[in-house]
Amino acid sequence: MELKKIFWKVPLFCIAAGVIAFYMEVFLMIRFVIVKLPDGTIKTDNTRELIIYGSIFIVTLIVGGMIFFRNMTRKEIFFSASIIVAIGLIMDLTQWAFNLTTGRGAVFFMYASQIFEWSSIVPQLFHRVNENLWLASVIGSLTPYLFIPFGKKEQV
């Protein structure tokens, strides 16, 4: 396989998985997470929400690792994943440096972050433990590296 095609494999998969995950989450959240109480109040069930996010994450890791990246070496997956990781880190750094948490900037980053929607469980869980939103975002941007163990070992 041509080297240029290999290096874009993980980023393209993550982008496609992120967009698909976003629409799946919206569909599943509407159906299973929003709960109407007997008094007419509407609330969300956080446990169901985490189950949906976690399931999408696990399925994406398994599909990506066992189907799309099974013929790549760990080194190739690392370099390929580094492209999408760099994009995520640049987005995080830009949003943090220019304090783009409201207004048009925030809306832009809300849409741009869809490419990481498949792994949104990671920063959500980390944020629950640490409460540092920016650190949780950076950790979430590193999730494409979780595909590396699915790669083949280097042939000597």
Short mmCIF file of C-alpha atoms in Angstrom, two decimals:
data_model
loop_
_atom_site.label_atom_id
_atom_site.label_comp_id
_atom_site.label_asym_id
_atom_site.label_seq_id
_atom_site.Cartn_x
_atom_site.Cartn_y
_atom_site.Cartn_z
CA MET A 1 0.00 0.00 0.00
CA GLU A 2 1.23 3.45 -0.84
CA LEU A 3 2.67 5.34 2.12
CA LYS A 4 0.47 8.43 1.64
CA LYS A 5 -2.70 6.30 1.74
CA ILE A 6 -1.60 4.57 4.93
CA PHE A 7 -0.98 7.81 6.79
CA TRP A 8 -4.47 9.15 6.08
CA LYS A 9 -6.21 5.93 7.08
CA VAL A 10 -6.67 6.67 10.81
CA PRO A 11 -7.66 10.35 10.36
CA LEU A 12 -10.26 9.51 7.70
CA PHE A 13 -11.63 6.67 9.82
CA CYS A 14 -11.85 8.93 12.91
CA ILE A 15 -13.62 11.67 10.96
CA ALA A 16 -16.15 9.23 9.49
CA ALA A 17 -16.62 7.48 12.84
CA GLY A 18 -17.09 10.83 14.57
CA VAL A 19 -19.82 11.98 12.21
CA ILE A 20 -21.60 8.62 12.34
CA ALA A 21 -21.27 8.51 16.14
CA PHE A 22 -22.76 12.01 16.45
CA TYR A 23 -25.94 11.04 14.61
CA MET A 24 -26.17 7.71 16.43
CA GLU A 25 -25.83 9.49 19.78
CA VAL A 26 -28.53 12.01 18.92
CA PHE A 27 -30.89 9.23 17.84
CA LEU A 28 -30.16 7.04 20.88
CA MET A 29 -30.22 9.91 23.38
CA ILE A 30 -33.66 11.03 22.22
CA ARG A 31 -34.97 7.48 22.47
CA PHE A 32 -33.35 6.24 25.69
CA VAL A 33 -31.76 9.05 27.73
CA ILE A 34 -34.48 11.68 27.94
CA VAL A 35 -36.95 10.56 30.59
CA LYS A 36 -40.32 12.12 31.35
CA LEU A 37 -41.19 11.85 35.03
CA PRO A 38 -44.79 11.31 36.26
CA ASP A 39 -45.09 14.98 37.25
CA GLY A 40 -44.29 16.02 33.66
CA THR A 41 -40.70 17.05 34.33
CA ILE A 42 -38.13 16.03 31.75
CA LYS A 43 -34.66 14.88 32.83
CA THR A 44 -31.79 12.86 31.46
CA ASP A 45 -30.60 9.51 32.72
CA ASN A 46 -26.83 9.90 33.11
CA THR A 47 -26.23 6.16 33.38
CA ARG A 48 -27.90 5.46 30.04
CA GLU A 49 -26.01 8.36 28.50
CA LEU A 50 -22.66 6.93 29.60
CA ILE A 51 -23.66 3.47 28.37
CA ILE A 52 -24.41 4.90 24.92
CA TYR A 53 -21.15 6.87 24.75
CA GLY A 54 -19.16 3.90 26.05
CA SER A 55 -20.77 1.43 23.65
CA ILE A 56 -20.06 3.65 20.66
CA PHE A 57 -16.46 4.05 21.82
CA ILE A 58 -15.88 0.31 22.26
CA VAL A 59 -17.52 -0.58 18.95
CA THR A 60 -15.49 2.07 17.12
CA LEU A 61 -12.23 0.83 18.66
CA ILE A 62 -13.00 -2.79 17.76
CA VAL A 63 -14.18 -2.02 14.21
CA GLY A 64 -11.26 0.30 13.55
CA GLY A 65 -8.63 -1.91 15.12
CA MET A 66 -9.79 -5.30 13.89
CA ILE A 67 -11.13 -4.38 10.46
CA PHE A 68 -9.63 -1.14 9.15
CA PHE A 69 -6.15 -1.17 10.69
CA ARG A 70 -5.41 -4.89 11.02
CA ASN A 71 -2.92 -4.88 8.14
CA MET A 72 -1.02 -1.85 9.40
CA THR A 73 1.98 -2.03 11.69
CA ARG A 74 1.90 -0.34 15.07
CA LYS A 75 4.40 2.22 13.79
CA GLU A 76 2.18 3.05 10.79
CA ILE A 77 -0.87 3.40 13.05
CA PHE A 78 1.11 5.67 15.39
CA PHE A 79 2.15 8.03 12.59
CA SER A 80 -1.31 7.95 11.01
CA ALA A 81 -3.04 8.58 14.34
CA SER A 82 -0.60 11.42 15.04
CA ILE A 83 -2.21 13.43 12.23
CA ILE A 84 -5.67 13.44 13.82
CA VAL A 85 -4.16 13.82 17.31
CA ALA A 86 -2.31 16.93 16.09
CA ILE A 87 -5.55 18.34 14.67
CA GLY A 88 -7.30 17.76 18.00
CA LEU A 89 -4.48 19.32 20.02
CA ILE A 90 -4.33 22.35 17.71
CA MET A 91 -8.10 22.77 18.10
CA ASP A 92 -7.82 22.51 21.90
CA LEU A 93 -4.89 24.92 22.06
CA THR A 94 -6.57 27.45 19.77
CA GLN A 95 -9.82 27.36 21.70
CA TRP A 96 -7.96 27.71 25.01
CA ALA A 97 -5.51 30.42 23.88
CA PHE A 98 -8.20 32.65 22.38
CA ASN A 99 -10.85 31.77 25.02
CA LEU A 100 -13.34 30.71 22.38
CA THR A 101 -15.91 29.26 24.76
CA THR A 102 -18.88 31.39 23.71
CA GLY A 103 -20.21 32.98 20.55
CA ARG A 104 -19.31 32.07 16.98
CA GLY A 105 -15.93 30.62 17.94
CA ALA A 106 -17.54 28.16 20.31
CA VAL A 107 -20.12 27.18 17.69
CA PHE A 108 -17.32 26.56 15.16
CA PHE A 109 -15.45 24.32 17.60
CA MET A 110 -18.66 22.55 18.55
CA TYR A 111 -19.10 21.45 14.94
CA ALA A 112 -15.40 20.83 14.34
CA SER A 113 -15.17 18.59 17.39
CA GLN A 114 -17.62 16.14 15.81
CA ILE A 115 -14.59 14.29 14.44
CA PHE A 116 -13.84 13.21 18.03
CA GLU A 117 -17.41 12.34 18.96
CA TRP A 118 -16.69 8.61 18.76
CA SER A 119 -14.33 8.95 21.73
CA SER A 120 -16.22 11.54 23.77
CA ILE A 121 -16.61 9.11 26.69
CA VAL A 122 -12.90 9.48 27.52
CA PRO A 123 -12.88 13.24 28.23
CA GLN A 124 -16.29 12.97 29.91
CA LEU A 125 -15.06 10.37 32.39
CA PHE A 126 -11.76 12.16 32.93
CA HIS A 127 -13.62 15.43 33.57
CA ARG A 128 -15.78 13.73 36.21
CA VAL A 129 -12.63 12.68 38.05
CA ASN A 130 -10.43 15.76 37.56
CA GLU A 131 -12.85 18.62 36.76
CA ASN A 132 -10.22 20.31 34.58
CA LEU A 133 -12.05 20.70 31.27
CA TRP A 134 -8.96 21.61 29.24
CA LEU A 135 -6.93 18.68 30.51
CA ALA A 136 -9.86 16.35 29.79
CA SER A 137 -10.03 17.75 26.24
CA VAL A 138 -6.32 17.15 25.66
CA ILE A 139 -6.62 13.58 26.96
CA GLY A 140 -9.62 13.09 24.64
CA SER A 141 -7.56 14.28 21.67
CA LEU A 142 -5.06 11.48 22.33
CA THR A 143 -7.62 8.67 21.99
CA PRO A 144 -6.72 7.75 18.38
CA TYR A 145 -3.50 6.31 19.82
CA LEU A 146 -5.67 3.54 21.33
CA PHE A 147 -5.68 1.92 17.89
CA ILE A 148 -1.93 1.18 18.13
CA PRO A 149 -2.23 -2.14 20.05
CA PHE A 150 -4.36 -3.51 17.20
CA GLY A 151 -1.47 -3.14 14.73
CA LYS A 152 0.97 -5.81 13.69
CA LYS A 153 4.39 -5.92 15.29
CA GLU A 154 7.24 -4.70 13.12
CA GLN A 155 8.76 -7.38 10.93
CA VAL A 156 12.51 -7.59 11.25
#
